[in-house]
GROMACS .gro file of C-alpha atoms in nm:
model
  338
    1UNK     CA    1   8.536   6.506   5.882
    2UNK     CA    2   8.745   6.527   6.198
    3UNK     CA    3   8.590   6.615   6.536
    4UNK     CA    4   8.695   6.788   6.855
    5UNK     CA    5   8.569   6.555   7.126
    6UNK     CA    6   8.487   6.786   7.416
    7UNK     CA    7   8.383   7.144   7.486
    8UNK     CA    8   8.126   7.356   7.307
    9UNK     CA    9   8.213   7.728   7.299
   10UNK     CA   10   7.946   7.921   7.121
   11UNK     CA   11   8.112   8.261   7.192
   12UNK     CA   12   8.456   8.163   7.056
   13UNK     CA   13   8.612   8.461   6.875
   14UNK     CA   14   8.592   8.399   6.503
   15UNK     CA   15   8.655   8.543   6.157
   16UNK     CA   16   8.581   8.352   5.839
   17UNK     CA   17   8.864   8.246   5.615
   18UNK     CA   18   8.940   8.520   5.360
   19UNK     CA   19   8.844   8.457   5.001
   20UNK     CA   20   9.126   8.327   4.781
   21UNK     CA   21   9.338   8.251   5.090
   22UNK     CA   22   9.499   7.909   5.068
   23UNK     CA   23   9.677   7.872   5.403
   24UNK     CA   24   9.548   7.648   5.684
   25UNK     CA   25   9.561   7.935   5.943
   26UNK     CA   26   9.449   8.292   5.889
   27UNK     CA   27   9.515   8.596   6.105
   28UNK     CA   28   9.268   8.816   6.292
   29UNK     CA   29   9.225   9.126   6.077
   30UNK     CA   30   9.278   9.366   6.374
   31UNK     CA   31   9.600   9.210   6.498
   32UNK     CA   32   9.780   9.261   6.723
   33UNK     CA   33   9.506   9.230   6.980
   34UNK     CA   34   9.740   9.341   7.260
   35UNK     CA   35   9.983   9.623   7.192
   36UNK     CA   36  10.271   9.785   7.376
   37UNK     CA   37  10.243   9.935   7.729
   38UNK     CA   38   9.909   9.763   7.803
   39UNK     CA   39   9.911   9.847   8.171
   40UNK     CA   40  10.113  10.074   8.401
   41UNK     CA   41  10.455   9.923   8.473
   42UNK     CA   42  10.431   9.663   8.193
   43UNK     CA   43  10.606   9.744   7.864
   44UNK     CA   44  10.497   9.439   7.669
   45UNK     CA   45  10.257   9.141   7.697
   46UNK     CA   46  10.319   8.835   7.478
   47UNK     CA   47  10.344   8.452   7.495
   48UNK     CA   48  10.034   8.422   7.705
   49UNK     CA   49   9.744   8.184   7.765
   50UNK     CA   50   9.364   8.223   7.781
   51UNK     CA   51   9.056   8.007   7.836
   52UNK     CA   52   8.680   8.028   7.897
   53UNK     CA   53   8.568   8.119   8.245
   54UNK     CA   54   8.193   8.129   8.306
   55UNK     CA   55   8.034   8.318   8.020
   56UNK     CA   56   8.350   8.522   7.962
   57UNK     CA   57   8.725   8.462   7.937
   58UNK     CA   58   9.024   8.476   8.163
   59UNK     CA   59   9.396   8.459   8.097
   60UNK     CA   60   9.745   8.450   8.242
   61UNK     CA   61   9.979   8.688   8.063
   62UNK     CA   62  10.353   8.728   8.038
   63UNK     CA   63  10.414   9.085   8.133
   64UNK     CA   64  10.762   9.222   8.069
   65UNK     CA   65  10.800   9.492   8.332
   66UNK     CA   66  10.975   9.821   8.267
   67UNK     CA   67  11.286   9.691   8.443
   68UNK     CA   68  11.295   9.394   8.205
   69UNK     CA   69  11.195   9.119   8.449
   70UNK     CA   70  10.895   8.903   8.341
   71UNK     CA   71  10.604   8.817   8.570
   72UNK     CA   72  10.254   8.673   8.522
   73UNK     CA   73   9.950   8.897   8.525
   74UNK     CA   74   9.580   8.812   8.524
   75UNK     CA   75   9.356   8.936   8.243
   76UNK     CA   76   8.979   8.945   8.187
   77UNK     CA   77   8.775   8.970   7.870
   78UNK     CA   78   8.415   8.951   7.762
   79UNK     CA   79   8.498   8.851   7.402
   80UNK     CA   80   8.853   8.704   7.422
   81UNK     CA   81   8.977   8.984   7.199
   82UNK     CA   82   8.963   9.301   7.411
   83UNK     CA   83   9.144   9.253   7.744
   84UNK     CA   84   9.169   9.429   8.078
   85UNK     CA   85   9.463   9.346   8.305
   86UNK     CA   86   9.519   9.353   8.679
   87UNK     CA   87   9.780   9.613   8.761
   88UNK     CA   88   9.958   9.390   9.010
   89UNK     CA   89  10.120   9.060   8.918
   90UNK     CA   90   9.969   8.737   9.041
   91UNK     CA   91  10.053   8.674   9.408
   92UNK     CA   92  10.138   8.307   9.467
   93UNK     CA   93  10.134   8.121   9.798
   94UNK     CA   94  10.271   7.784   9.898
   95UNK     CA   95  10.054   7.492  10.012
   96UNK     CA   96  10.064   7.629  10.366
   97UNK     CA   97   9.925   7.962  10.245
   98UNK     CA   98  10.247   8.160  10.284
   99UNK     CA   99  10.375   8.398  10.013
  100UNK     CA  100  10.583   8.209   9.760
  101UNK     CA  101  10.670   8.431   9.462
  102UNK     CA  102  10.889   8.309   9.175
  103UNK     CA  103  11.198   8.521   9.103
  104UNK     CA  104  11.058   8.558   8.759
  105UNK     CA  105  10.798   8.382   8.546
  106UNK     CA  106  10.734   8.377   8.174
  107UNK     CA  107  10.556   8.201   7.886
  108UNK     CA  108  10.258   8.069   8.093
  109UNK     CA  109  10.012   7.805   7.985
  110UNK     CA  110   9.665   7.764   8.136
  111UNK     CA  111   9.424   7.474   8.138
  112UNK     CA  112   9.160   7.300   8.345
  113UNK     CA  113   9.169   6.941   8.471
  114UNK     CA  114   8.847   6.835   8.636
  115UNK     CA  115   8.757   7.121   8.876
  116UNK     CA  116   9.100   7.282   8.903
  117UNK     CA  117   9.285   7.532   8.686
  118UNK     CA  118   9.660   7.492   8.639
  119UNK     CA  119   9.920   7.745   8.537
  120UNK     CA  120  10.255   7.628   8.401
  121UNK     CA  121  10.541   7.870   8.336
  122UNK     CA  122  10.916   7.892   8.300
  123UNK     CA  123  11.086   8.023   8.619
  124UNK     CA  124  11.404   8.002   8.814
  125UNK     CA  125  11.523   7.701   9.013
  126UNK     CA  126  11.900   7.766   9.006
  127UNK     CA  127  11.845   7.793   8.633
  128UNK     CA  128  11.541   7.799   8.405
  129UNK     CA  129  11.287   7.524   8.467
  130UNK     CA  130  10.911   7.469   8.491
  131UNK     CA  131  10.690   7.620   8.759
  132UNK     CA  132  10.343   7.494   8.842
  133UNK     CA  133  10.048   7.636   9.035
  134UNK     CA  134   9.678   7.574   9.078
  135UNK     CA  135   9.362   7.773   9.150
  136UNK     CA  136   8.990   7.710   9.167
  137UNK     CA  137   8.874   8.075   9.172
  138UNK     CA  138   9.155   8.289   9.022
  139UNK     CA  139   9.186   8.462   9.356
  140UNK     CA  140   9.417   8.225   9.544
  141UNK     CA  141   9.706   8.080   9.343
  142UNK     CA  142   9.891   7.794   9.512
  143UNK     CA  143  10.234   7.698   9.388
  144UNK     CA  144  10.312   7.330   9.374
  145UNK     CA  145  10.648   7.154   9.371
  146UNK     CA  146  10.871   7.219   9.067
  147UNK     CA  147  10.811   6.922   8.834
  148UNK     CA  148  11.167   6.890   8.706
  149UNK     CA  149  11.524   6.985   8.768
  150UNK     CA  150  11.677   7.262   8.559
  151UNK     CA  151  11.707   7.316   8.272
  152UNK     CA  152  11.365   7.281   8.114
  153UNK     CA  153  11.110   7.492   7.926
  154UNK     CA  154  10.776   7.478   7.750
  155UNK     CA  155  10.589   7.271   8.006
  156UNK     CA  156  10.237   7.186   7.897
  157UNK     CA  157   9.989   6.963   8.083
  158UNK     CA  158   9.729   6.752   7.906
  159UNK     CA  159   9.373   6.862   7.991
  160UNK     CA  160   9.275   6.526   8.131
  161UNK     CA  161   9.437   6.231   8.308
  162UNK     CA  162   9.526   5.920   8.109
  163UNK     CA  163   9.520   5.591   8.298
  164UNK     CA  164   9.480   5.795   8.620
  165UNK     CA  165   9.800   5.992   8.568
  166UNK     CA  166   9.876   6.353   8.483
  167UNK     CA  167  10.083   6.400   8.165
  168UNK     CA  168  10.317   6.689   8.082
  169UNK     CA  169  10.510   6.776   7.767
  170UNK     CA  170  10.833   6.964   7.810
  171UNK     CA  171  11.162   7.047   7.641
  172UNK     CA  172  11.474   6.976   7.847
  173UNK     CA  173  11.764   7.200   7.765
  174UNK     CA  174  12.080   7.350   7.913
  175UNK     CA  175  12.112   7.709   8.038
  176UNK     CA  176  12.118   7.844   7.681
  177UNK     CA  177  11.837   7.886   7.431
  178UNK     CA  178  11.943   7.649   7.154
  179UNK     CA  179  12.099   7.316   7.272
  180UNK     CA  180  11.888   6.999   7.303
  181UNK     CA  181  11.553   7.106   7.156
  182UNK     CA  182  11.330   6.790   7.155
  183UNK     CA  183  10.986   6.738   7.313
  184UNK     CA  184  10.952   6.486   7.596
  185UNK     CA  185  10.654   6.347   7.791
  186UNK     CA  186  10.647   6.272   8.164
  187UNK     CA  187  10.381   6.121   8.388
  188UNK     CA  188  10.277   6.176   8.748
  189UNK     CA  189  10.022   6.023   8.982
  190UNK     CA  190   9.997   6.337   9.197
  191UNK     CA  191  10.170   6.634   9.025
  192UNK     CA  192  10.456   6.589   9.272
  193UNK     CA  193  10.653   6.287   9.158
  194UNK     CA  194  10.728   6.264   8.788
  195UNK     CA  195  10.866   5.973   8.588
  196UNK     CA  196  10.803   5.736   8.297
  197UNK     CA  197  10.981   5.988   8.071
  198UNK     CA  198  10.941   5.936   7.698
  199UNK     CA  199  11.078   6.121   7.398
  200UNK     CA  200  10.792   6.237   7.174
  201UNK     CA  201  10.932   6.447   6.886
  202UNK     CA  202  11.278   6.549   6.778
  203UNK     CA  203  11.382   6.866   6.599
  204UNK     CA  204  11.481   6.844   6.236
  205UNK     CA  205  11.331   6.687   5.927
  206UNK     CA  206  11.390   6.758   5.562
  207UNK     CA  207  11.276   7.118   5.606
  208UNK     CA  208  11.494   7.366   5.800
  209UNK     CA  209  11.221   7.558   5.976
  210UNK     CA  210  11.244   7.333   6.288
  211UNK     CA  211  11.616   7.247   6.265
  212UNK     CA  212  11.730   7.419   6.588
  213UNK     CA  213  11.459   7.324   6.839
  214UNK     CA  214  11.091   7.260   6.883
  215UNK     CA  215  10.856   7.315   7.174
  216UNK     CA  216  10.489   7.242   7.249
  217UNK     CA  217  10.258   7.541   7.263
  218UNK     CA  218   9.893   7.523   7.379
  219UNK     CA  219   9.747   7.237   7.580
  220UNK     CA  220   9.671   6.937   7.354
  221UNK     CA  221   9.320   6.922   7.203
  222UNK     CA  222   9.146   6.584   7.218
  223UNK     CA  223   9.006   6.485   6.877
  224UNK     CA  224   8.882   6.170   6.718
  225UNK     CA  225   9.215   6.154   6.532
  226UNK     CA  226   9.420   6.171   6.853
  227UNK     CA  227   9.575   6.453   7.056
  228UNK     CA  228   9.622   6.760   6.840
  229UNK     CA  229   9.920   6.978   6.937
  230UNK     CA  230  10.038   7.305   6.790
  231UNK     CA  231  10.408   7.361   6.843
  232UNK     CA  232  10.679   7.607   6.749
  233UNK     CA  233  10.984   7.523   6.546
  234UNK     CA  234  11.298   7.731   6.525
  235UNK     CA  235  11.556   7.775   6.252
  236UNK     CA  236  11.882   7.967   6.249
  237UNK     CA  237  11.964   8.231   5.990
  238UNK     CA  238  12.256   8.468   5.932
  239UNK     CA  239  12.041   8.729   6.108
  240UNK     CA  240  11.924   8.527   6.410
  241UNK     CA  241  11.653   8.273   6.498
  242UNK     CA  242  11.310   8.249   6.333
  243UNK     CA  243  11.013   8.095   6.522
  244UNK     CA  244  10.730   7.944   6.316
  245UNK     CA  245  10.430   7.726   6.399
  246UNK     CA  246  10.295   7.392   6.282
  247UNK     CA  247  10.107   7.094   6.427
  248UNK     CA  248  10.107   6.719   6.496
  249UNK     CA  249   9.871   6.448   6.612
  250UNK     CA  250   9.968   6.215   6.898
  251UNK     CA  251   9.821   5.876   6.972
  252UNK     CA  252   9.520   5.906   7.205
  253UNK     CA  253   9.619   5.625   7.442
  254UNK     CA  254  10.000   5.648   7.405
  255UNK     CA  255  10.067   6.018   7.341
  256UNK     CA  256  10.443   5.975   7.327
  257UNK     CA  257  10.378   5.817   6.989
  258UNK     CA  258  10.332   6.057   6.695
  259UNK     CA  259  10.075   5.951   6.438
  260UNK     CA  260  10.108   6.246   6.199
  261UNK     CA  261  10.337   6.545   6.194
  262UNK     CA  262  10.336   6.833   5.947
  263UNK     CA  263  10.678   6.874   5.795
  264UNK     CA  264  10.581   7.216   5.665
  265UNK     CA  265  10.506   7.550   5.832
  266UNK     CA  266  10.146   7.647   5.906
  267UNK     CA  267  10.224   8.004   6.015
  268UNK     CA  268  10.551   8.199   5.995
  269UNK     CA  269  10.642   8.563   6.058
  270UNK     CA  270  10.517   8.773   5.770
  271UNK     CA  271  10.330   9.070   5.925
  272UNK     CA  272  10.507   9.374   6.075
  273UNK     CA  273  10.408   9.283   6.433
  274UNK     CA  274  10.565   8.937   6.388
  275UNK     CA  275  10.880   9.051   6.207
  276UNK     CA  276  10.953   9.368   6.408
  277UNK     CA  277  10.968   9.399   6.786
  278UNK     CA  278  11.182   9.331   7.091
  279UNK     CA  279  11.283   8.999   6.934
  280UNK     CA  280  11.229   8.990   6.563
  281UNK     CA  281  11.067   8.710   6.365
  282UNK     CA  282  10.880   8.523   6.634
  283UNK     CA  283  10.549   8.335   6.626
  284UNK     CA  284  10.507   8.156   6.957
  285UNK     CA  285  10.172   7.979   7.015
  286UNK     CA  286  10.061   7.945   7.378
  287UNK     CA  287   9.687   7.891   7.387
  288UNK     CA  288   9.384   7.779   7.190
  289UNK     CA  289   9.008   7.809   7.224
  290UNK     CA  290   8.808   7.535   7.058
  291UNK     CA  291   8.442   7.473   6.983
  292UNK     CA  292   8.350   7.109   6.936
  293UNK     CA  293   8.018   7.185   6.767
  294UNK     CA  294   8.162   7.387   6.477
  295UNK     CA  295   8.522   7.260   6.480
  296UNK     CA  296   8.652   7.613   6.507
  297UNK     CA  297   8.988   7.682   6.675
  298UNK     CA  298   9.124   8.022   6.778
  299UNK     CA  299   9.501   8.032   6.835
  300UNK     CA  300   9.677   8.289   7.058
  301UNK     CA  301  10.044   8.351   6.988
  302UNK     CA  302  10.320   8.579   7.098
  303UNK     CA  303  10.450   8.799   6.814
  304UNK     CA  304  10.810   8.931   6.813
  305UNK     CA  305  10.820   8.903   7.197
  306UNK     CA  306  10.618   9.227   7.194
  307UNK     CA  307  10.255   9.165   7.100
  308UNK     CA  308   9.973   8.908   7.121
  309UNK     CA  309   9.834   8.788   6.789
  310UNK     CA  310   9.517   8.589   6.724
  311UNK     CA  311   9.461   8.347   6.436
  312UNK     CA  312   9.196   8.100   6.326
  313UNK     CA  313   9.165   7.756   6.181
  314UNK     CA  314   8.932   7.458   6.192
  315UNK     CA  315   8.990   7.098   6.296
  316UNK     CA  316   8.932   6.988   5.935
  317UNK     CA  317   9.175   7.243   5.790
  318UNK     CA  318   9.441   7.149   6.041
  319UNK     CA  319   9.412   6.772   6.015
  320UNK     CA  320   9.403   6.793   5.636
  321UNK     CA  321   9.720   7.000   5.632
  322UNK     CA  322   9.902   6.770   5.878
  323UNK     CA  323   9.819   6.456   5.680
  324UNK     CA  324   9.900   6.612   5.342
  325UNK     CA  325  10.240   6.727   5.470
  326UNK     CA  326  10.303   6.435   5.703
  327UNK     CA  327  10.670   6.372   5.778
  328UNK     CA  328  10.755   6.160   6.078
  329UNK     CA  329  11.101   6.170   6.226
  330UNK     CA  330  11.308   5.858   6.287
  331UNK     CA  331  11.149   5.779   6.629
  332UNK     CA  332  10.825   5.976   6.610
  333UNK     CA  333  10.611   5.671   6.545
  334UNK     CA  334  10.752   5.480   6.842
  335UNK     CA  335  10.659   5.495   7.209
  336UNK     CA  336  10.983   5.688   7.285
  337UNK     CA  337  11.104   5.448   7.551
  338UNK     CA  338  11.468   5.439   7.449
   0.00000   0.00000   0.00000
């Protein structure tokens, strides 16, 4: 049996796997958990991140405003299923305490390293790139230096330092949505200066579901097998792009090296709220909740750029699926120092 190494969460949202269901991930029966027009001035919430906070839960949510510009909103929940949202978007300050709002912000991730919570998002820096902020109380949000030059998306920090350094996964790109499309890893001693870049995973494989691009979703989960990551893969069709989800396991000490990678889809758009919306056929994972004691994992994902969906799996189900469908790319098993 595989194990999640840290973090018991007895109040993790959970539904048992349906009888006669053979997939490794099953959907919350009352999906979507966040519908349209969730708060005044916000038309849609999707591609958002949540985590435990005290005895309850807190989250940072991509809110598409009624003028079409995305911003990040704070949400609160007692059960991680039913959410209440602040009416006003998060107000960021710089390290001197002065207002420092991004022009726009979308697809946030949220995690805790030691005593500090970090928010990562995609924003504008003369083109799309990664924004970064920290908070200790979810009242003051301090923006840090942009980690990278444009163009870059899908920035995700690891939840702990390795060899005294912060690690971030990202996907460099150009100013479009399809070129490039591979996942890289970068290191920093201080969250200000980044280097030691490594290529982790490339798009492609014998299946077509991840042929256009891939991108890391939730923060990696530390397990006895290595770092478990859920990621999205994108394929092109005659009717547009399709976003699906699968998973991989990275080496614990050298996470730019892939140990196992599922060559098959774990979850793909099938339900109406995934197939139909502002952008059709999108499953975009952004957050997980995990309970080390039971091995349960709850996955939060954006659906059709319109809703938030919730799904469930276990560490054993996921690791079993990854290993049974293992397909490493040409450089996946290497350190990625090309």
